[in-house]
Coordinates of C-alpha atoms in Angstrom, one line a residue:
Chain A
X1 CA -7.5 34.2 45.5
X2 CA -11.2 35.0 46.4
X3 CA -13.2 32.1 46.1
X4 CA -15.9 34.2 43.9
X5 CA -13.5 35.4 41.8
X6 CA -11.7 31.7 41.5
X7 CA -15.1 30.7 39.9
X8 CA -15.8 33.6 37.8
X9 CA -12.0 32.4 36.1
X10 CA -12.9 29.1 36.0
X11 CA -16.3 30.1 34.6
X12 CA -14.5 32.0 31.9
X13 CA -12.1 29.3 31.1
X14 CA -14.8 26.9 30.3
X15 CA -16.7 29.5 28.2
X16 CA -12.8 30.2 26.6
X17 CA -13.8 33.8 27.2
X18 CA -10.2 35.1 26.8
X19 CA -10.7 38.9 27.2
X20 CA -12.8 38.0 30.4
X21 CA -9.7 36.6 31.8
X22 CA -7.0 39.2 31.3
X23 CA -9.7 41.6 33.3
X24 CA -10.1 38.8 36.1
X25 CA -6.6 38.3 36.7
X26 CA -5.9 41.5 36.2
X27 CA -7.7 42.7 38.9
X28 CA -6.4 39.9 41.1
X29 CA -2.8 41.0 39.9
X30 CA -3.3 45.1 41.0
X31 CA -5.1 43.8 44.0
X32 CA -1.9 42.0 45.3
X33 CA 0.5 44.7 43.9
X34 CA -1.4 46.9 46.4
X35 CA -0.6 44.6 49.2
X36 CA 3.2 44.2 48.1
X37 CA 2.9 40.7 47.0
X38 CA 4.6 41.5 43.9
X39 CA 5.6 37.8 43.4
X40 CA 2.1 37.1 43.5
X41 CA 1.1 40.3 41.6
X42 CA 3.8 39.4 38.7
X43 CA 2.5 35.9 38.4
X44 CA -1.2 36.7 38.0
X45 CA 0.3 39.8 35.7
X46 CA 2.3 37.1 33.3
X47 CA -1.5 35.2 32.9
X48 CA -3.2 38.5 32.0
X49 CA -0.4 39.0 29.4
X50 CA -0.7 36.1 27.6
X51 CA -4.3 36.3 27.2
X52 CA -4.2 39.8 26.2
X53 CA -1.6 39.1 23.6
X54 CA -3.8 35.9 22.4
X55 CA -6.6 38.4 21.7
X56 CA -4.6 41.3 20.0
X57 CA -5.8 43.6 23.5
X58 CA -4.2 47.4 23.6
X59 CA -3.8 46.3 27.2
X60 CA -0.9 44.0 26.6
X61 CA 1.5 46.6 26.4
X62 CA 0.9 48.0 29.0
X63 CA 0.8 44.8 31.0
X64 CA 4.0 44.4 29.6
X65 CA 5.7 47.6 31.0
X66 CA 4.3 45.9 34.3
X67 CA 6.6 42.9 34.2
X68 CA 8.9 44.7 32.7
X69 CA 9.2 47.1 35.5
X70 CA 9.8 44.2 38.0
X71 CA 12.3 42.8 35.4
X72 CA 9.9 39.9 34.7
X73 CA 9.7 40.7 31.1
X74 CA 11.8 42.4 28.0
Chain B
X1 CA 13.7 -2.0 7.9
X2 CA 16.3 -1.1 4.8
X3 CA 14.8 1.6 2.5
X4 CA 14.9 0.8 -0.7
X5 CA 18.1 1.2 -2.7
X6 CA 17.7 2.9 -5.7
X7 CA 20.5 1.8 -8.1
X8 CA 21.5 3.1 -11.4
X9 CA 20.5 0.2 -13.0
X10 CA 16.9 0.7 -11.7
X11 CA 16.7 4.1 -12.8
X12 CA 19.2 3.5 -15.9
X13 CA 16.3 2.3 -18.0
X14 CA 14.0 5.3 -16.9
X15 CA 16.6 8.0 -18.4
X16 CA 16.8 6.4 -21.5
X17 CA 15.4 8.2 -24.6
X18 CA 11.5 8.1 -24.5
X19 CA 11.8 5.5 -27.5
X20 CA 13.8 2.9 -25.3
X21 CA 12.8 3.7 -22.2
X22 CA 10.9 1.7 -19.5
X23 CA 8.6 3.7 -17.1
X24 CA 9.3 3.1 -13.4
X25 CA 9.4 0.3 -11.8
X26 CA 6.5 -1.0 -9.3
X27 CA 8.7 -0.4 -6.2
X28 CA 7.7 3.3 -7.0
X29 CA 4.4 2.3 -6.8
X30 CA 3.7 -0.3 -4.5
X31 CA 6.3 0.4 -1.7
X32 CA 5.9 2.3 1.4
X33 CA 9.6 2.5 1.9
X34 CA 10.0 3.9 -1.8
X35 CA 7.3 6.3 -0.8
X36 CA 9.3 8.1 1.9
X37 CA 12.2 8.1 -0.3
X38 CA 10.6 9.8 -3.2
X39 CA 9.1 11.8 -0.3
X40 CA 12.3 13.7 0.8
X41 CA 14.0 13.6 -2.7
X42 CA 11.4 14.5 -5.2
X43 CA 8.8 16.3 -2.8
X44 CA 10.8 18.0 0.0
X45 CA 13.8 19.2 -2.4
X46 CA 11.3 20.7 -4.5
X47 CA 8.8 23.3 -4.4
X48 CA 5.5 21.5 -3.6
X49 CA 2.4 23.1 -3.4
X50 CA 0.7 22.9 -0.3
X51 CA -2.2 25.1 0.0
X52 CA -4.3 28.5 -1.8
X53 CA -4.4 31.5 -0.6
X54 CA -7.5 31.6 -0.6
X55 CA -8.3 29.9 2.5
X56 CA -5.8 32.6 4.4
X57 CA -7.5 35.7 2.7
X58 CA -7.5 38.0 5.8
X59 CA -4.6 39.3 7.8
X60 CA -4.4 37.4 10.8
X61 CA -5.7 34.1 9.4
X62 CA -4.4 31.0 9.9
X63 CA -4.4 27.2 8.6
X64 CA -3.0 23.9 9.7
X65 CA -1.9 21.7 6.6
X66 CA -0.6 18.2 6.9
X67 CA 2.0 17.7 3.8
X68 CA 3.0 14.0 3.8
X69 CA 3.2 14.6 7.4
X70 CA 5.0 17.5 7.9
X71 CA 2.5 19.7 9.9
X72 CA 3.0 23.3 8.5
X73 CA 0.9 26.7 9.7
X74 CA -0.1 29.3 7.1
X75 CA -0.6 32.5 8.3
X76 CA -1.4 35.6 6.7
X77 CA 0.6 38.4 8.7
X78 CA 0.2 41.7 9.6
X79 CA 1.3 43.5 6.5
X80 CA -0.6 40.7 4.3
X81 CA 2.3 38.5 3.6
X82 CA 1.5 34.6 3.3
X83 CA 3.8 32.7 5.4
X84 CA 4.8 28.8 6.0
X85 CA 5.5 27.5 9.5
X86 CA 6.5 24.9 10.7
X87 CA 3.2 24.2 13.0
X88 CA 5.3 23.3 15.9
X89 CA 6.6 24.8 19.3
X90 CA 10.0 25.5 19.9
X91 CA 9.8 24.7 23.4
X92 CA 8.4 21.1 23.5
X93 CA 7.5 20.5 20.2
X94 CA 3.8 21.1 20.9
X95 CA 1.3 21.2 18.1
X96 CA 0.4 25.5 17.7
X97 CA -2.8 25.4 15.6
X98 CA -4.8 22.5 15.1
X99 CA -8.0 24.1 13.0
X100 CA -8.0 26.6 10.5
X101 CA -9.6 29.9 12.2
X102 CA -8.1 34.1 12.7
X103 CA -6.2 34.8 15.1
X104 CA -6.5 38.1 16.6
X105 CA -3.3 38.5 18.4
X106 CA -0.6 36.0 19.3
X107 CA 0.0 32.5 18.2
X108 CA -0.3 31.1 21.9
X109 CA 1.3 27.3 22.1
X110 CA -1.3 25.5 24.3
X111 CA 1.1 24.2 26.1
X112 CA 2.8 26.0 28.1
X113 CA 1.6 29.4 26.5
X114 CA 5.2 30.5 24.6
X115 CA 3.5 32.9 22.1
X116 CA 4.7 34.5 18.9
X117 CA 3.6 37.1 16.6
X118 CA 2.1 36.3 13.1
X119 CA 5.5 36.9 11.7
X120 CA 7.1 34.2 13.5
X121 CA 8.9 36.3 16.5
X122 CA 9.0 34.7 19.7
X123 CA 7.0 37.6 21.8
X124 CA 6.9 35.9 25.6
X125 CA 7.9 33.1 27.3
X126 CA 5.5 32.8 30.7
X127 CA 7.3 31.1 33.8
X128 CA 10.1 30.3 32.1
X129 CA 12.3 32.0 34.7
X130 CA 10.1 30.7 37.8
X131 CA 6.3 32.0 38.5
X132 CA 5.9 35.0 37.3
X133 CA 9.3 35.3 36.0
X134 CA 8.9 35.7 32.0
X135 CA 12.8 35.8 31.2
X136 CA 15.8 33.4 31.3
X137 CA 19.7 33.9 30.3
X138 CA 19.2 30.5 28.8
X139 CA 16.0 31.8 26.7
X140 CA 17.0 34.0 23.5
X141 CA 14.1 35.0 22.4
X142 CA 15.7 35.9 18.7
X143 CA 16.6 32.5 18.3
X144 CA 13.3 30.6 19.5
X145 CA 11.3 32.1 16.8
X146 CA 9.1 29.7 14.7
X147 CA 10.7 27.7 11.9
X148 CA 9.6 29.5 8.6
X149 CA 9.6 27.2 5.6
X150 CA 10.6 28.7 2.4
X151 CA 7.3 29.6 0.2
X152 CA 6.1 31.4 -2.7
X153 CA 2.4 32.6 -4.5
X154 CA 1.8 32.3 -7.5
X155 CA -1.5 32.1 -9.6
X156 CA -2.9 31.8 -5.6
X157 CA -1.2 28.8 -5.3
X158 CA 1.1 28.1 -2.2
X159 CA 4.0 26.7 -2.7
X160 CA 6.8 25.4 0.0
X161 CA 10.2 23.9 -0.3
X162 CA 10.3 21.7 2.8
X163 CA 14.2 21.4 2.9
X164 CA 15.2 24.4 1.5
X165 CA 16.7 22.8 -0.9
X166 CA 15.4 24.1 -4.3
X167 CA 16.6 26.7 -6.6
X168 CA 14.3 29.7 -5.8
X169 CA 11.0 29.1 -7.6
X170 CA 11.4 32.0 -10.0
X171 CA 14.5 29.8 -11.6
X172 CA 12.7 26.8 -11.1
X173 CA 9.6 27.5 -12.7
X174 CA 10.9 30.1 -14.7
X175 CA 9.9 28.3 -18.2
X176 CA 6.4 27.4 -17.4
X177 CA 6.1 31.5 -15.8
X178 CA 7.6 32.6 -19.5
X179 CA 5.3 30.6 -21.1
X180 CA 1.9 31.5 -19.6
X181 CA 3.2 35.4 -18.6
X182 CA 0.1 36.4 -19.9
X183 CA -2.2 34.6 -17.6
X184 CA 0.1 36.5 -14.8
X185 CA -3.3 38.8 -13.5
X186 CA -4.9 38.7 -10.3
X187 CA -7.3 35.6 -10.9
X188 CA -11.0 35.6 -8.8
X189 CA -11.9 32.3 -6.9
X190 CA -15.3 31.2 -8.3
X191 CA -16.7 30.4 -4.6
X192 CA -17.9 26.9 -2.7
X193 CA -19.4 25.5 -5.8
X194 CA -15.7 25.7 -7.7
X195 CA -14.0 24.2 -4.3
X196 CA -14.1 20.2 -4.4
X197 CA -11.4 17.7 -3.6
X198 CA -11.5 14.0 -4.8
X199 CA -9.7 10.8 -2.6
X200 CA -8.2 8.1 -5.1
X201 CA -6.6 4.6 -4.3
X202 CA -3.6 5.9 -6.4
X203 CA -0.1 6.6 -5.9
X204 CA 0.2 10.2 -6.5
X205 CA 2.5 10.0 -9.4
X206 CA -0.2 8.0 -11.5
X207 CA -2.5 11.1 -11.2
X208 CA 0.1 12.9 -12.7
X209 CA 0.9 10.5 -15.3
X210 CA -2.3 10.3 -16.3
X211 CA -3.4 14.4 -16.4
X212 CA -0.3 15.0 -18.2
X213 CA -1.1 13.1 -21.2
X214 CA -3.9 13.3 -24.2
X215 CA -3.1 9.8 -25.6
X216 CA -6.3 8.9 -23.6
X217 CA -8.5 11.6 -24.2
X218 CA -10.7 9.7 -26.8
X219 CA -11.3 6.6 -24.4
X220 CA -11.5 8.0 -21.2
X221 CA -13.3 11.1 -21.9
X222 CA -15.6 10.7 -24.8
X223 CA -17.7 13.7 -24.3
X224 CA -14.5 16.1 -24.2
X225 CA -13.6 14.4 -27.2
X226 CA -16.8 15.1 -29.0
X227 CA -15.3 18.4 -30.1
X228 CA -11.8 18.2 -28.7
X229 CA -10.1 15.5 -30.6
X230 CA -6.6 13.7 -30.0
X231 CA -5.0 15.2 -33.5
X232 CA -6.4 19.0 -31.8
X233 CA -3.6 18.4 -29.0
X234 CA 0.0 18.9 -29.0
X235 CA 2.5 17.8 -26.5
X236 CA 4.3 20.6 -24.0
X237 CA 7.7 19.2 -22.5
X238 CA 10.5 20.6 -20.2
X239 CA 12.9 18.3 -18.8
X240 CA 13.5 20.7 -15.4
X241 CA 10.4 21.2 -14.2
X242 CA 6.5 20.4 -16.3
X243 CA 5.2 18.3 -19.1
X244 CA 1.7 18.7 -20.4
X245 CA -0.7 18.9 -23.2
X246 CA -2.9 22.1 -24.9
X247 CA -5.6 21.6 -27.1
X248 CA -6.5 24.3 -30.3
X249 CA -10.1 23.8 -30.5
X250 CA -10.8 25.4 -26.7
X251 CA -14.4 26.7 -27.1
X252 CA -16.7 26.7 -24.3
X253 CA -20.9 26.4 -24.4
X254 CA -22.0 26.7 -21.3
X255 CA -25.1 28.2 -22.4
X256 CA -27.4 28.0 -25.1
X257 CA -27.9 31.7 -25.3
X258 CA -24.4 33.4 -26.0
X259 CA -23.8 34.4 -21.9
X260 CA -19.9 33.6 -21.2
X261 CA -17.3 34.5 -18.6
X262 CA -15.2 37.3 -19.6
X263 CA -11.5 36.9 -20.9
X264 CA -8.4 37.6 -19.3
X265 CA -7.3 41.4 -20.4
X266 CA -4.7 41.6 -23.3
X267 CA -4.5 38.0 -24.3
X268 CA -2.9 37.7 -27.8
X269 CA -5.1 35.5 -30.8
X270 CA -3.3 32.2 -29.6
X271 CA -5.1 31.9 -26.9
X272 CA -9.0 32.2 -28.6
X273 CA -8.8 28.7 -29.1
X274 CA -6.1 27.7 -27.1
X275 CA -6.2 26.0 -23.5
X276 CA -3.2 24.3 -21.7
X277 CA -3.0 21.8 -19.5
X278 CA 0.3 21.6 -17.8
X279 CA 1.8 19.1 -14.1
X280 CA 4.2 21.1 -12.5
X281 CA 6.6 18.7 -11.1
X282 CA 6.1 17.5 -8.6
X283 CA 2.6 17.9 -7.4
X284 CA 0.5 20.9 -9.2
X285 CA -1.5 20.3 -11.9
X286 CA -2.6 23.0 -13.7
X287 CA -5.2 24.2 -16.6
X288 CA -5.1 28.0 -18.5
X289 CA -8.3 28.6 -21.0
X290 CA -9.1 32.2 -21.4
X291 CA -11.9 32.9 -19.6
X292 CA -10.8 30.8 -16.3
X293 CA -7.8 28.5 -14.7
X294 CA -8.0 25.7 -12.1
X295 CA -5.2 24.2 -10.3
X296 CA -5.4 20.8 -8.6
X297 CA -2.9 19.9 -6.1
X298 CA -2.2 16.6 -5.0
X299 CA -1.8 15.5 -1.2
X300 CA -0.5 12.1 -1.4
X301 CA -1.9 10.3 2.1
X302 CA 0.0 7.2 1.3
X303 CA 2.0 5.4 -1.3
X304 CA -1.8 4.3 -2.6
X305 CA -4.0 7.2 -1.9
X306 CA -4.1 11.0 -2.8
X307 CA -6.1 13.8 -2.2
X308 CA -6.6 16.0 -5.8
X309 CA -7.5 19.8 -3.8
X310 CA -9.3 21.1 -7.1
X311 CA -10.2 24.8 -7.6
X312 CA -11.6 26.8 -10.4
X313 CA -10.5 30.2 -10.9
X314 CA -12.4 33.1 -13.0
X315 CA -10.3 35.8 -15.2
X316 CA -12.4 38.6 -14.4
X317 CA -14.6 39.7 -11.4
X318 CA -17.3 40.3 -13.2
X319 CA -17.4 36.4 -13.5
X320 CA -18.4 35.8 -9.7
X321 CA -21.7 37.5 -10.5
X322 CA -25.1 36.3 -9.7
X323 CA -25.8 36.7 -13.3
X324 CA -23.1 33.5 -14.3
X325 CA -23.7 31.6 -11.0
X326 CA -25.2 28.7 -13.1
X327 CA -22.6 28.9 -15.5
X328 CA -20.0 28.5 -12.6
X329 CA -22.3 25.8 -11.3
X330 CA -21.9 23.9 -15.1
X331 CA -17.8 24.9 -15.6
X332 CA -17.9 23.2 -12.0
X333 CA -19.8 20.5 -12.9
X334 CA -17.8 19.6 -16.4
X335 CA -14.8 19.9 -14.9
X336 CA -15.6 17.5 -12.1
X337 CA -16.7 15.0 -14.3
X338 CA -13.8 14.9 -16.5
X339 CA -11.8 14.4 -13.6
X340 CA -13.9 11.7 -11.8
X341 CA -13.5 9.4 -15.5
X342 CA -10.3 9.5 -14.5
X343 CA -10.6 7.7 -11.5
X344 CA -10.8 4.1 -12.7
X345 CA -7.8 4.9 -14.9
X346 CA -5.7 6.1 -11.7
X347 CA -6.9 3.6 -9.8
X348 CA -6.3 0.5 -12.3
X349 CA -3.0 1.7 -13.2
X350 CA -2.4 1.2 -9.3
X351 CA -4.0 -2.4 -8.9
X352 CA -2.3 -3.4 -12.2
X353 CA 1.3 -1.7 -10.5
X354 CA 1.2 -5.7 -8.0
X355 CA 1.7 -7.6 -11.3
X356 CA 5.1 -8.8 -10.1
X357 CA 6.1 -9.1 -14.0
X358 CA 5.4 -5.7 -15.0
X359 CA 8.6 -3.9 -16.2
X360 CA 7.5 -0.6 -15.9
X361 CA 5.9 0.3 -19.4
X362 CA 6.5 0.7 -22.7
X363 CA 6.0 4.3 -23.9
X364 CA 4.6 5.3 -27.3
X365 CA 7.1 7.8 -28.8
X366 CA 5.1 9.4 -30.3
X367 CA 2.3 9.9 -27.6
X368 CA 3.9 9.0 -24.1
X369 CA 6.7 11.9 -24.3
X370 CA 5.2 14.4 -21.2
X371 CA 4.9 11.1 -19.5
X372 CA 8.4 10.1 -19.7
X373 CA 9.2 13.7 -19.2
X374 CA 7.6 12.7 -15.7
X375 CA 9.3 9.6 -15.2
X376 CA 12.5 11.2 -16.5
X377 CA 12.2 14.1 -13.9
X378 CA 11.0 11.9 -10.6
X379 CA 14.6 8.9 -11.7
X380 CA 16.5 12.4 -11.9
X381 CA 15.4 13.7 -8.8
X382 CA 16.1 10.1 -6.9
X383 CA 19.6 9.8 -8.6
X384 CA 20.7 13.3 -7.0

């Protein structure tokens, strides 16, 4: 992970800004889908979900049909 | 250490007719080890209350409560239903919610993150099949959910059955519900000022001993008995479940000038100057006048200290106006008094309870009947 983007989550943890977070590690998620690193991409994925879910975001659906897709999720 | 055994001859003299009974003995009283017994068999078996709605209004909102150390979760779910958790994760037994607060999504364990839905459903499970692997053969989801402990509303009281033991409440309270169906209409909180709890050095029995009772209404509470006098009360008594008192001469001056709170709607003549004051076994006491109700609910801490949760309900919206704040503020106020006198009488009855000659008590027929009812009910519920 990016260092700057490594503090901006840490940053967000502190300030327990949850919906911050799912869009932090959602971009690192889709970043390393686009290189392949689907491990990596499901991982960071599974951290966004949990957030979104946390926070009652439309987005966890979706997120879910992510993992879902990779058989990482029901 | 041994708990306590509690024999039939211990309880023996407790079952006896009021006239030849003895109250409990001090081991009820004084005894940590009795405490926890009385804890599972009269509390736990039975339909405590725990809680008021209330304080879980919204969808979505959530409250820890500590019951004699049970740590339960109310949450208001989606569709508006109150529901009792146990406030525990199914995966390491983590603590879910420790302050009261909404929660806009998913109960999220802290943990380890396992999160379920307000209704209890067990929605995701991150890393429990490796990184970034959410799903397990040896994780079924359908049977992870959260423990749901039996509840029910009523009068915006919350009530749980901790083992799941009791008849359903409708059967178990069904007297006391036939008895006060009248009073069964929405009932309006009457805000911050009619919210107040009070810590006592007493064993929570005693405070229900003593609010159950009118025998000492003309000692303890002179004022009330300026114009409520002991020969205006009668006695209520049912074996199964709640013993009380009711006064005839219920007529509240709150103000000098005529303003009241409205009535209940449809209330038949009995209840003009009628008011009732009725313990529902085991922990909920409980007041109906015609213009408002109040429920106290006692948390017993220890086996020497409880916490009396007290709040004052109105009949009618109309009584949460601006116009009747400071009448709230005095109902408040009265009420709060009356039940502070009773503190030194709680509190005695518990210093007086390490007399090692005292044999329990000798009850009045005549006046001590909802008392024995009491005593009756807690030796029946330890004899089960």
């Amino acid at each position: 992970m990016e260092n700057g983007v490594g503090r901006q989550i840490l940053d967000a943890y502190k300030r327990c800004e949850f919906r911050a977070l799912v869009q932090l590690y959602l971009d690192v998620a889709d970043d390393h889908e686009a290189r392949a690193n689907h491990d990596a991409a499901c991982y960071y994925w599974t951290v966004a979900y949990v957030f979104a879910l946390q926070e009652g975001m439309d987005c966890a659906e979706e997120l879910r049909q992510k993992l879902a897709a990779h058989g990482r999720e029901y | 250490m041994e708990r306590p055994t509690v024999t039939e001859s211990t309880l023996s003299a407790v079952l006896q007719p009021v006239a030849t009974a003895r109250g409990l003995p001090n081991a009820h009283y004084v005894d940590p080890e009795m405490h926890q017994l009385e804890r599972e068999k009269a509390l736990f078996d039975n339909w405590v209350g725990v809680a008021f709605g209330k304080d879980v209004r919204e969808p979505g909102s959530a409250m820890p409560v500590d019951f004699m150390g049970q740590p339960l979760l109310l949450v208001r779910d989606k569709a508006g239903k109150l529901r009792v958790f146990q406030n525990t994760c199914r995966h390491r037994g983590m603590i879910l919610i420790e302050e009261a607060g909404p929660i806009r999504g998913a109960i999220r364990c802290p943990y380890h993150s396992w999160c379920y839905s307000l209704e209890g459903k067990l929605v995701t499970t991150p890393h429990v099949g490796g990184p970034g692997i959410n799903i397990a053969p040896e994780i079924v989801r359908e049977e992870l959910g959260l423990i749901e402990i039996r509840s029910h509303v009523w009068q915006d009281i919350v009530f749980a059955n901790i083992s799941g033991k009791a008849p359903e409440f409708g059967d178990y309270a069904d007297t006391l519900l036939s008895r006060w169906r009248e009073f069964e209409k929405p009932v309006y909180h009457g805000g911050p000022e009619s919210s107040f709890k009070l810590e006592v050095n007493c064993n929570w029995k005693l405070a229900v001993e003593n609010y159950c009772e009118s025998y000492h209404l003309p000692w303890v509470h002179p004022e009330l008995n300026s114009y409520s006098k002991l020969e205006d009360h009668y006695h209520i008594i049912n074996s199964g479940a709640f013993s009380g008192q009711g006064t005839l001469v219920y007529n509240p001056r709150l103000d000098d000038t005529g303003r009241k709170f409205a009535d209940f709607d449809g209330l038949s003549a009995k209840w003009d100057k009628s008011a009732e004051y009725i313990a529902l076994f085991p922990n909920v006491l409980l007041g109906v006048h015609r213009d408002h109700t109040f429920a106290i609910l006692l948390q017993p801490v220890d086996h020497q200290t409880t916490i009396e949760h007290v709040e004052i309900y109105y009949a009618q919206q109309s009584s949460l106006g601006d116009d009747v704040a400071d009448l709230r503020q005095k109902n408040a106020a009265m009420w709060r008094a009356v039940f502070e006198e009773d503190i030194f009488v709680v509190e005695g009855m518990q210093r007086g309870r390490n007399g090692l000659k005292f044999d329990g008590g000798k009850f009045s027929p005549a006046m001590d009947e909802p008392t024995h009812t009491f005593h009756h009910w807690v030796a029946t519920q330890l004899s089960k």
